[in-house]
XYZ file of C-alpha atoms in Angstrom:
621
model
C 36.025 -5.244 -28.396
C 34.080 -2.641 -26.521
C 34.145 -4.535 -23.208
C 38.056 -4.887 -23.564
C 38.534 -1.193 -24.249
C 36.205 -0.261 -21.290
C 38.358 -2.623 -18.901
C 41.640 -1.366 -20.243
C 40.525 2.291 -20.047
C 39.276 1.781 -16.468
C 42.488 0.201 -15.081
C 44.764 2.630 -16.869
C 42.811 5.693 -15.671
C 42.961 4.320 -12.031
C 46.665 3.725 -12.284
C 47.417 7.164 -13.804
C 45.452 8.939 -11.023
C 46.409 6.873 -8.005
C 50.207 6.350 -8.645
C 51.209 10.005 -8.961
C 49.184 10.850 -5.787
C 50.749 7.992 -3.907
C 54.219 9.001 -5.095
C 53.668 12.569 -4.025
C 52.587 11.424 -0.523
C 55.745 9.311 -0.268
C 53.864 5.994 -0.480
C 55.587 4.615 -3.550
C 54.076 3.278 -6.889
C 53.353 -0.231 -5.650
C 50.927 0.998 -2.980
C 49.452 3.445 -5.574
C 48.680 0.468 -7.838
C 47.260 -1.661 -5.023
C 44.970 1.188 -3.959
C 43.945 1.834 -7.497
C 42.881 -1.822 -7.792
C 40.977 -1.712 -4.544
C 39.181 1.447 -5.726
C 37.923 -0.053 -9.053
C 37.287 -3.503 -7.646
C 33.453 -2.974 -7.417
C 33.385 -1.630 -10.966
C 35.300 -4.567 -12.350
C 33.003 -6.992 -10.467
C 30.059 -5.202 -12.054
C 31.498 -5.664 -15.466
C 31.901 -9.437 -14.737
C 35.772 -9.314 -15.131
C 37.556 -12.486 -14.274
C 40.257 -10.966 -12.077
C 42.122 -14.322 -11.626
C 42.592 -14.623 -15.431
C 43.669 -11.029 -15.699
C 46.207 -11.602 -12.846
C 47.708 -14.588 -14.733
C 48.271 -12.376 -17.677
C 49.760 -9.618 -15.547
C 52.073 -12.018 -13.660
C 54.094 -11.962 -16.863
C 55.378 -8.594 -15.698
C 57.263 -10.501 -13.004
C 58.812 -12.740 -15.657
C 59.992 -9.868 -17.664
C 61.393 -8.069 -14.539
C 63.584 -11.104 -13.689
C 64.787 -11.178 -17.225
C 65.883 -7.460 -16.948
C 67.532 -8.271 -13.612
C 69.437 -11.124 -15.106
C 70.722 -8.851 -17.933
C 72.454 -6.807 -15.072
C 74.225 -9.820 -13.665
C 77.178 -11.521 -15.280
C 77.561 -15.272 -14.664
C 80.743 -14.671 -12.516
C 78.829 -12.272 -10.256
C 76.016 -14.871 -9.845
C 78.500 -17.522 -9.043
C 80.053 -15.250 -6.411
C 76.554 -15.039 -4.797
C 76.230 -18.719 -4.319
C 77.049 -18.527 -0.551
C 74.315 -15.903 -0.058
C 71.804 -17.928 -2.064
C 72.190 -21.060 -0.160
C 72.887 -19.393 3.239
C 70.400 -16.458 3.331
C 67.844 -17.923 0.957
C 67.945 -21.485 2.162
C 67.886 -20.430 5.730
C 64.994 -18.015 5.359
C 62.816 -20.548 3.435
C 63.521 -23.402 5.794
C 63.245 -21.640 9.136
C 60.153 -19.530 8.126
C 58.503 -22.711 6.666
C 59.036 -24.610 9.914
C 57.915 -21.722 12.247
C 54.687 -21.083 10.331
C 53.876 -24.813 9.956
C 54.353 -25.117 13.845
C 51.984 -22.233 14.394
C 49.416 -23.580 12.013
C 49.445 -27.073 13.700
C 49.142 -25.224 17.064
C 46.075 -23.612 15.568
C 44.546 -27.046 14.915
C 45.477 -27.751 11.291
C 46.691 -31.288 10.261
C 50.307 -31.627 9.766
C 50.005 -31.907 5.961
C 47.999 -28.690 5.705
C 50.348 -26.876 8.114
C 53.387 -27.856 6.039
C 51.393 -26.577 3.054
C 50.746 -23.247 4.740
C 54.480 -22.937 5.611
C 55.431 -23.421 2.067
C 52.909 -20.890 0.839
C 53.755 -18.184 3.192
C 57.542 -18.633 3.331
C 57.832 -17.067 -0.078
C 58.032 -13.285 -0.682
C 56.962 -10.898 -3.474
C 59.689 -10.585 -6.057
C 57.497 -8.108 -7.895
C 56.970 -5.729 -4.972
C 60.548 -5.862 -3.530
C 62.506 -5.546 -6.688
C 60.252 -2.698 -8.011
C 60.401 -0.815 -4.662
C 64.214 -1.286 -4.227
C 64.842 -0.185 -7.729
C 62.773 2.949 -7.348
C 64.609 3.834 -4.162
C 67.954 3.079 -5.544
C 68.630 0.369 -2.956
C 68.974 -2.749 -5.158
C 72.660 -2.463 -5.296
C 72.966 -1.790 -1.490
C 74.169 -4.447 0.888
C 70.549 -5.084 2.168
C 69.167 -4.841 -1.475
C 71.692 -7.534 -2.811
C 70.911 -9.824 0.149
C 67.113 -9.425 -0.552
C 67.755 -10.315 -4.141
C 69.681 -13.496 -3.158
C 66.756 -14.707 -1.089
C 64.242 -13.956 -3.794
C 66.268 -15.973 -6.354
C 66.379 -18.961 -3.896
C 62.635 -18.727 -3.324
C 61.994 -18.828 -7.110
C 64.067 -22.053 -7.220
C 62.236 -23.418 -4.117
C 58.860 -23.214 -5.879
C 59.862 -26.272 -8.016
C 60.328 -28.750 -5.037
C 57.240 -27.181 -3.471
C 55.219 -28.114 -6.443
C 56.697 -31.647 -6.297
C 56.069 -32.011 -2.581
C 52.546 -30.707 -2.326
C 50.855 -33.709 -4.041
C 52.496 -35.965 -1.502
C 50.680 -34.114 1.328
C 47.133 -34.916 -0.020
C 44.531 -35.550 2.723
C 42.213 -38.376 1.895
C 39.246 -36.722 3.680
C 39.435 -33.819 1.363
C 39.375 -35.916 -1.786
C 35.715 -36.649 -1.175
C 34.920 -33.034 -1.443
C 36.293 -32.757 -5.025
C 33.024 -31.046 -6.256
C 33.490 -28.233 -3.723
C 36.981 -27.368 -4.743
C 36.817 -27.996 -8.478
C 36.502 -24.321 -9.211
C 39.814 -23.676 -7.480
C 41.528 -26.607 -9.042
C 40.842 -25.332 -12.528
C 41.561 -21.655 -11.545
C 43.629 -19.272 -13.338
C 46.610 -20.008 -11.155
C 46.613 -23.687 -11.585
C 49.821 -25.504 -12.349
C 48.790 -26.442 -15.811
C 49.973 -29.232 -18.047
C 53.667 -30.109 -18.180
C 55.771 -32.424 -20.296
C 57.228 -34.036 -17.325
C 54.093 -34.613 -15.207
C 53.767 -38.328 -16.170
C 57.408 -39.087 -16.508
C 59.468 -41.121 -13.934
C 61.495 -38.923 -11.570
C 64.766 -39.661 -13.243
C 63.495 -38.879 -16.709
C 61.707 -35.643 -15.582
C 65.094 -34.468 -14.033
C 66.970 -35.154 -17.295
C 64.291 -33.243 -19.363
C 64.397 -30.374 -16.858
C 68.277 -30.188 -16.882
C 68.072 -30.306 -20.799
C 65.658 -27.257 -20.739
C 67.994 -25.273 -18.642
C 70.882 -26.224 -20.834
C 68.864 -25.278 -23.885
C 68.379 -21.708 -22.442
C 72.240 -21.456 -22.145
C 72.868 -22.638 -25.617
C 70.102 -20.341 -27.214
C 71.512 -17.302 -25.242
C 75.147 -18.055 -26.100
C 75.033 -19.258 -29.748
C 71.676 -18.448 -31.413
C 70.708 -14.977 -30.150
C 73.591 -13.185 -31.818
C 73.017 -14.439 -35.371
C 69.294 -14.132 -34.995
C 69.309 -10.486 -33.640
C 71.965 -9.616 -36.151
C 69.618 -10.810 -38.915
C 66.805 -8.908 -37.486
C 68.891 -5.759 -36.854
C 69.702 -5.820 -40.676
C 66.026 -4.920 -41.431
C 66.632 -1.641 -39.568
C 63.021 -1.718 -38.089
C 62.924 -0.975 -34.443
C 59.475 -2.557 -33.894
C 60.803 -5.803 -35.378
C 63.636 -5.887 -32.885
C 61.085 -5.233 -30.107
C 58.955 -8.113 -31.254
C 61.979 -10.377 -31.412
C 62.906 -9.468 -27.856
C 59.315 -10.345 -26.752
C 59.472 -13.654 -28.661
C 62.695 -14.529 -26.896
C 61.414 -13.869 -23.430
C 57.961 -15.385 -24.046
C 59.559 -18.424 -25.700
C 61.971 -19.139 -22.767
C 59.089 -18.718 -20.229
C 56.896 -21.133 -22.265
C 59.640 -23.646 -22.501
C 60.254 -23.408 -18.688
C 56.448 -23.884 -18.132
C 56.330 -26.917 -20.081
C 58.955 -28.793 -18.066
C 57.388 -27.621 -14.719
C 59.995 -24.916 -13.886
C 59.234 -21.297 -12.833
C 59.127 -19.126 -16.062
C 60.567 -16.227 -13.975
C 63.569 -18.415 -13.068
C 64.053 -19.493 -16.820
C 63.976 -15.900 -18.049
C 66.258 -14.755 -15.288
C 68.860 -17.447 -16.425
C 68.405 -16.263 -20.021
C 69.114 -12.684 -18.811
C 72.284 -13.806 -17.006
C 73.471 -15.673 -20.215
C 72.894 -12.419 -22.212
C 74.573 -10.161 -19.678
C 77.600 -9.852 -21.846
C 75.888 -9.597 -25.195
C 76.242 -6.644 -27.398
C 72.335 -6.653 -27.749
C 71.872 -6.442 -23.876
C 71.031 -2.687 -23.808
C 68.861 -2.952 -26.856
C 66.822 -5.771 -25.261
C 66.736 -3.888 -21.933
C 65.164 -0.840 -23.584
C 62.717 -2.856 -25.521
C 61.410 -5.056 -22.838
C 61.387 -2.498 -19.988
C 58.113 -0.601 -21.047
C 56.145 -3.849 -21.306
C 57.542 -4.949 -17.838
C 56.475 -1.708 -16.274
C 52.925 -1.905 -17.569
C 52.406 -5.467 -16.769
C 53.766 -5.115 -13.157
C 51.424 -2.211 -12.710
C 48.559 -4.257 -14.016
C 49.588 -7.125 -11.620
C 49.558 -4.886 -8.592
C 46.142 -3.385 -9.634
C 44.792 -7.059 -9.947
C 46.006 -7.919 -6.486
C 44.260 -4.921 -5.154
C 41.054 -5.670 -7.078
C 41.134 -9.320 -6.046
C 40.567 -8.632 -2.386
C 37.291 -10.116 -1.173
C 36.079 -7.387 1.145
C 33.033 -9.275 2.185
C 34.946 -12.220 3.362
C 37.652 -9.883 4.873
C 34.970 -8.044 6.877
C 33.475 -11.358 7.991
C 36.779 -12.947 9.044
C 38.804 -9.787 9.775
C 40.211 -11.235 13.072
C 41.639 -14.302 11.434
C 42.962 -12.375 8.553
C 44.707 -9.829 10.670
C 45.991 -12.548 13.066
C 47.666 -14.489 10.329
C 49.025 -11.476 8.403
C 50.594 -10.243 11.636
C 52.027 -13.655 12.439
C 53.575 -13.874 8.828
C 55.176 -10.403 9.036
C 56.382 -10.971 12.583
C 57.849 -14.503 11.975
C 59.561 -13.431 8.712
C 61.057 -10.228 10.330
C 62.415 -12.250 13.285
C 63.838 -15.078 11.063
C 65.379 -12.564 8.719
C 66.904 -10.447 11.426
C 68.514 -13.569 12.896
C 69.854 -14.767 9.598
C 71.063 -11.370 8.674
C 72.944 -11.046 12.029
C 74.553 -14.476 11.372
C 75.485 -13.542 7.855
C 77.169 -10.254 9.192
C 74.895 -7.723 7.551
C 75.271 -4.261 9.057
C 72.435 -3.053 11.231
C 70.826 -0.745 8.784
C 71.071 -3.415 5.939
C 69.503 -6.011 8.419
C 66.394 -3.883 8.699
C 66.080 -3.166 5.056
C 66.552 -6.879 4.429
C 64.196 -7.951 7.032
C 61.335 -5.491 6.423
C 61.456 -5.693 2.564
C 61.007 -9.604 2.672
C 58.265 -9.625 5.335
C 55.261 -10.229 3.057
C 53.957 -13.243 1.219
C 54.414 -13.283 -2.546
C 52.877 -13.773 -5.948
C 53.822 -17.430 -6.132
C 51.561 -18.011 -3.148
C 48.497 -17.658 -5.524
C 49.950 -20.569 -7.632
C 50.718 -22.672 -4.635
C 47.248 -22.121 -3.006
C 45.395 -23.160 -6.058
C 47.822 -26.114 -6.485
C 47.208 -27.196 -2.943
C 43.508 -26.997 -3.244
C 43.588 -29.096 -6.372
C 45.635 -31.668 -4.600
C 43.470 -31.961 -1.599
C 45.838 -30.177 0.892
C 43.642 -27.166 1.500
C 39.930 -26.772 1.567
C 38.260 -23.977 -0.238
C 37.541 -22.001 3.019
C 41.200 -22.065 4.064
C 42.297 -21.166 0.557
C 40.156 -18.067 0.462
C 41.524 -17.048 3.954
C 45.131 -17.409 2.876
C 44.451 -15.447 -0.345
C 43.329 -12.511 1.797
C 46.329 -12.948 4.091
C 48.620 -12.843 1.172
C 47.019 -9.865 -0.330
C 47.076 -7.974 2.950
C 50.753 -8.602 3.656
C 51.500 -7.296 0.206
C 49.335 -4.252 0.801
C 51.249 -3.598 4.043
C 54.811 -3.886 2.518
C 54.973 -0.279 1.138
C 54.121 0.886 4.655
C 57.103 -1.068 6.091
C 59.334 0.573 3.460
C 57.972 3.917 4.626
C 58.947 3.011 8.205
C 62.432 2.176 7.114
C 62.724 5.435 5.065
C 61.311 7.745 7.719
C 62.672 6.248 10.958
C 65.323 3.477 10.469
C 67.550 4.879 7.647
C 67.732 8.431 9.161
C 68.636 6.941 12.556
C 71.623 4.915 11.069
C 72.710 7.906 8.750
C 73.182 9.961 11.929
C 75.965 7.584 13.131
C 73.897 4.799 14.272
C 76.119 2.138 12.780
C 79.227 3.425 14.687
C 80.124 6.424 16.722
C 81.624 9.286 14.873
C 85.379 9.758 15.067
C 86.917 12.398 17.382
C 88.238 15.087 15.158
C 91.612 16.472 16.566
C 92.341 18.852 13.618
C 91.418 22.398 12.926
C 92.179 22.948 9.211
C 91.150 25.731 6.825
C 89.630 23.226 4.333
C 86.757 20.895 5.233
C 85.764 18.239 2.603
C 82.382 16.517 3.160
C 82.485 13.265 1.415
C 85.512 11.066 0.283
C 84.005 9.207 -2.670
C 84.794 9.614 -6.328
C 84.778 13.298 -6.233
C 85.904 14.257 -2.745
C 88.843 11.846 -2.842
C 90.335 13.584 -5.917
C 89.826 17.036 -4.586
C 91.605 16.027 -1.280
C 94.557 14.679 -3.093
C 94.866 17.795 -5.330
C 94.753 20.033 -2.354
C 97.224 18.032 -0.245
C 99.662 17.814 -3.248
C 99.751 21.497 -3.113
C 100.392 21.705 0.581
C 96.930 22.482 1.915
C 95.787 20.584 4.953
C 92.285 19.218 4.790
C 89.836 17.729 7.289
C 87.810 15.097 5.315
C 84.558 13.614 6.786
C 82.729 10.630 5.307
C 80.164 8.081 6.704
C 81.167 4.953 4.513
C 83.212 3.077 7.017
C 84.208 0.244 4.744
C 85.571 2.775 2.213
C 87.301 4.789 4.851
C 89.223 1.659 6.106
C 90.467 1.119 2.614
C 91.821 4.698 2.015
C 93.347 4.688 5.426
C 95.524 1.765 4.371
C 96.789 4.058 1.609
C 97.806 6.739 4.197
C 94.885 9.046 3.645
C 93.268 10.400 6.906
C 89.546 10.520 6.854
C 87.151 10.950 9.881
C 84.045 8.742 9.999
C 80.769 10.601 10.589
C 77.768 12.373 9.162
C 79.102 15.687 7.744
C 75.571 17.321 8.045
C 75.682 17.094 11.677
C 76.308 20.616 13.312
C 78.228 19.142 16.184
C 80.674 17.222 14.010
C 81.219 20.399 11.846
C 82.022 22.428 14.933
C 84.378 19.763 16.061
C 86.108 20.146 12.719
C 86.422 23.865 13.224
C 84.012 25.165 10.601
C 83.898 28.547 12.506
C 87.428 29.234 11.451
C 87.499 27.337 8.099
C 87.971 29.204 4.909
C 86.530 26.664 2.412
C 83.967 23.892 2.720
C 83.830 21.443 -0.155
C 80.533 19.564 -0.360
C 81.172 16.400 -2.244
C 78.491 14.086 -0.798
C 76.639 11.593 -3.050
C 73.075 11.988 -1.847
C 71.227 15.082 -3.190
C 69.243 15.534 -0.045
C 72.420 15.531 2.091
C 74.130 18.111 -0.087
C 71.115 20.379 0.119
C 70.986 19.990 3.913
C 74.609 20.788 4.467
C 74.653 23.769 2.088
C 71.701 25.345 3.638
C 73.114 24.989 7.161
C 76.541 26.283 6.216
C 75.168 29.341 4.291
C 72.783 30.295 7.072
C 75.255 30.002 9.874
C 78.625 30.777 8.307
C 78.280 33.607 5.853
C 82.119 34.248 5.610
C 82.643 30.604 4.486
C 83.255 29.893 0.771
C 81.294 26.768 -0.207
C 82.008 24.745 -3.312
C 79.054 22.341 -3.786
C 78.745 19.304 -5.988
C 75.512 19.345 -7.983
C 73.948 16.189 -9.525
C 72.485 17.926 -12.603
C 71.585 21.279 -14.035
C 68.327 21.405 -12.140
C 70.283 20.967 -8.828
C 72.538 23.842 -9.920
C 69.529 26.098 -9.868
C 68.347 24.768 -6.568
C 71.671 25.209 -4.862
C 71.872 28.801 -6.300
C 68.565 29.568 -4.755
C 69.988 28.590 -1.351
C 72.782 31.146 -1.804
C 75.579 28.990 -3.051
C 77.619 30.637 -5.729
C 80.338 27.977 -6.432
C 78.511 25.087 -7.944
C 80.079 22.269 -9.918
C 78.017 19.776 -11.833
C 79.464 16.385 -11.255
C 79.452 15.162 -14.842
C 80.061 18.572 -16.571
C 83.765 18.758 -16.853
C 83.880 15.009 -17.938
C 81.263 15.790 -20.606
C 83.363 18.777 -21.808
C 86.436 16.450 -21.986
C 84.494 13.877 -23.979
C 83.315 16.674 -26.355
C 86.914 17.873 -26.745
C 88.142 14.336 -27.626
C 85.138 14.046 -30.137
C 86.458 17.094 -31.869
C 89.851 15.648 -32.122
C 88.512 12.388 -33.434
C 86.680 14.386 -36.114
C 89.891 15.887 -37.399
C 90.488 18.985 -35.197
C 93.917 19.549 -33.826
C 94.392 19.829 -29.938
C 94.512 23.625 -30.005
C 91.298 23.941 -32.130
C 89.414 21.342 -29.856
C 90.421 23.178 -26.766
C 89.296 26.482 -28.192
C 86.072 25.081 -29.326
C 85.332 23.497 -25.961
C 86.136 26.791 -24.085
C 83.813 28.650 -26.535
C 81.010 26.301 -25.710
C 81.611 26.278 -22.045
C 81.661 30.101 -21.860
C 78.324 30.369 -23.784
C 76.760 27.697 -21.645
C 77.716 29.236 -18.391
C 76.940 32.835 -19.471
C 73.186 32.467 -19.108
C 73.192 30.187 -15.927
C 72.962 32.920 -13.410
C 70.031 34.860 -15.036
C 68.103 31.576 -15.401
C 68.873 30.618 -11.925
C 67.240 33.763 -10.639
C 63.935 32.637 -12.044
C 64.161 29.119 -10.209
C 61.210 28.378 -7.963
C 61.763 25.489 -5.618
C 58.013 24.805 -5.463
C 57.764 24.170 -9.140
C 59.756 21.569 -11.241
C 62.040 23.594 -13.538
C 60.585 21.786 -16.460
C 57.169 23.219 -15.560
C 58.383 26.807 -14.705
C 57.138 28.617 -17.826
C 59.052 32.034 -17.252
C 62.223 29.940 -16.732
C 61.668 27.886 -19.803
C 60.856 30.929 -21.920
C 64.111 32.611 -20.949
C 66.143 29.408 -21.758
C 64.470 29.252 -25.092
C 65.277 32.923 -25.675
C 68.974 32.396 -24.740
C 69.141 29.285 -27.068
C 67.777 31.311 -29.987
C 70.234 34.211 -29.213
C 73.389 32.280 -28.567
C 73.216 29.303 -30.909
C 73.963 31.322 -34.010
C 76.755 33.230 -32.283
C 78.243 30.070 -31.042
C 78.050 28.517 -34.515
C 79.928 31.496 -35.929
C 82.591 31.217 -33.229
C 83.082 27.545 -34.028
C 83.363 28.150 -37.770
C 85.894 30.809 -37.075
C 88.028 28.601 -35.001
C 87.818 25.808 -37.640
C 88.910 28.149 -40.431
C 91.838 29.492 -38.394
C 93.199 25.920 -38.096
C 93.092 25.392 -41.906
């Protein structure tokens, strides 16, 4: 027990220290976990920790992650992705496999080994990519969805790879069984399956039956089971049931030789329309996060620095080859598929590494006499290095590629031939409604937005919108900002809103600026820049929902409106004084003077507000 506690404490402390530091430096949580693993690697070795076995346990985080991703996808949406699954995913795997196999043969490897190398290195890291894209809010973007399609195809491709690898066995390596036995029985081995001794036709039937069982369980058994468990009204029991469901599906998939991650993904898709979807998501997510973090730590800790120093030239060569080949193949496929240029780069850079399934395939290839132990150790280092480099590729995308395209790199900004008194930056959910309201009252507006596909749609409805980045000074001057009376900042991205507000306040003090804020903290930040007309994007909708709630609870419309107005007046009354204490260098939740003032206002105003509410209710009786 003591040994276990020491190991757990060491890993948790390393992650808790390294990840916040990496995040503050803009490196992302994944690189933080990898660096944490590298830092504690000597300590884990000194404690005789079996890192491979720890990694097998941690890989279940990938399984849980794909289950959660499946919960976000309805079957109809998955079916709609079939073209990308086969086109992008199939093209990437096949072309990358053949290219890397050809390079390996040119490097002197037998064709069987070269083909095995191509299979191992053609796959990418589901854990790193989905975790990073989710953190950056890019999973739903065009490039993010294309990357997910490829990852899903790769998870399926593992199955035929496991079937093909034994057919590539090299007789000369069979004689060296004693030298590779340690790898054959390693933690990442394929393990026993029900189908391993069956004829191919029977194994296929059993496999299809297992997939069908997942669909049946998800559609017909989960509802009555979870309804029964929910009747006990014990949250921890529901959490346990969610884990039983995910682990059971993964176990069943493993027994028939399928990827457990693929099985749980399908289970998630089946449950996407279930009323228990959100409950399952909230219960499984914390375990997923911890296990994924542990997985990245074990990857960092598993790097053999001695071998890396000895063979650094080969490791660097193959790591560079893998990344270069994948980027080139992915760029080509993305161009054929019609992805926009910014999405092409996100797609190509995010999938450039080797993935966690490489550890499984390498061990399996050694056990089946396709790789010798020396080559296996080299490939493990190559896989780990490419995974370690991936967060740096995302940084390149964030710092250089995305900004370049956001400044009009996708297409030239439109020529603005109007000089109106109102300029609206952004024509999305917010800016579009503001534009329609103003135009309906006879006010001419100049609307600028950089979502070209959305602009084409609104233009068909007769709304004129100019394409371009509204934060660019030259575009604002072309729109006549010097003579404008009102600038409405309705952009989606917080950074873009801040940039435009600061520029306009500094250079055009006569201009009235109405800015969209994403939350209360953003209101304080915009106030500190000098903006005095700030609208929280969800505030009015929340007030309307509250008013409807009052009516649903028996108040008449007049009472509900009066109660809503009383709350709004009280809520806004202290905003300015609190905003004066805002400090951009300190998160508002850690700004003690600001928190003390907010608590003081709450203690003062809550009783008064309650009296006002009671009075309004009495007047209506």
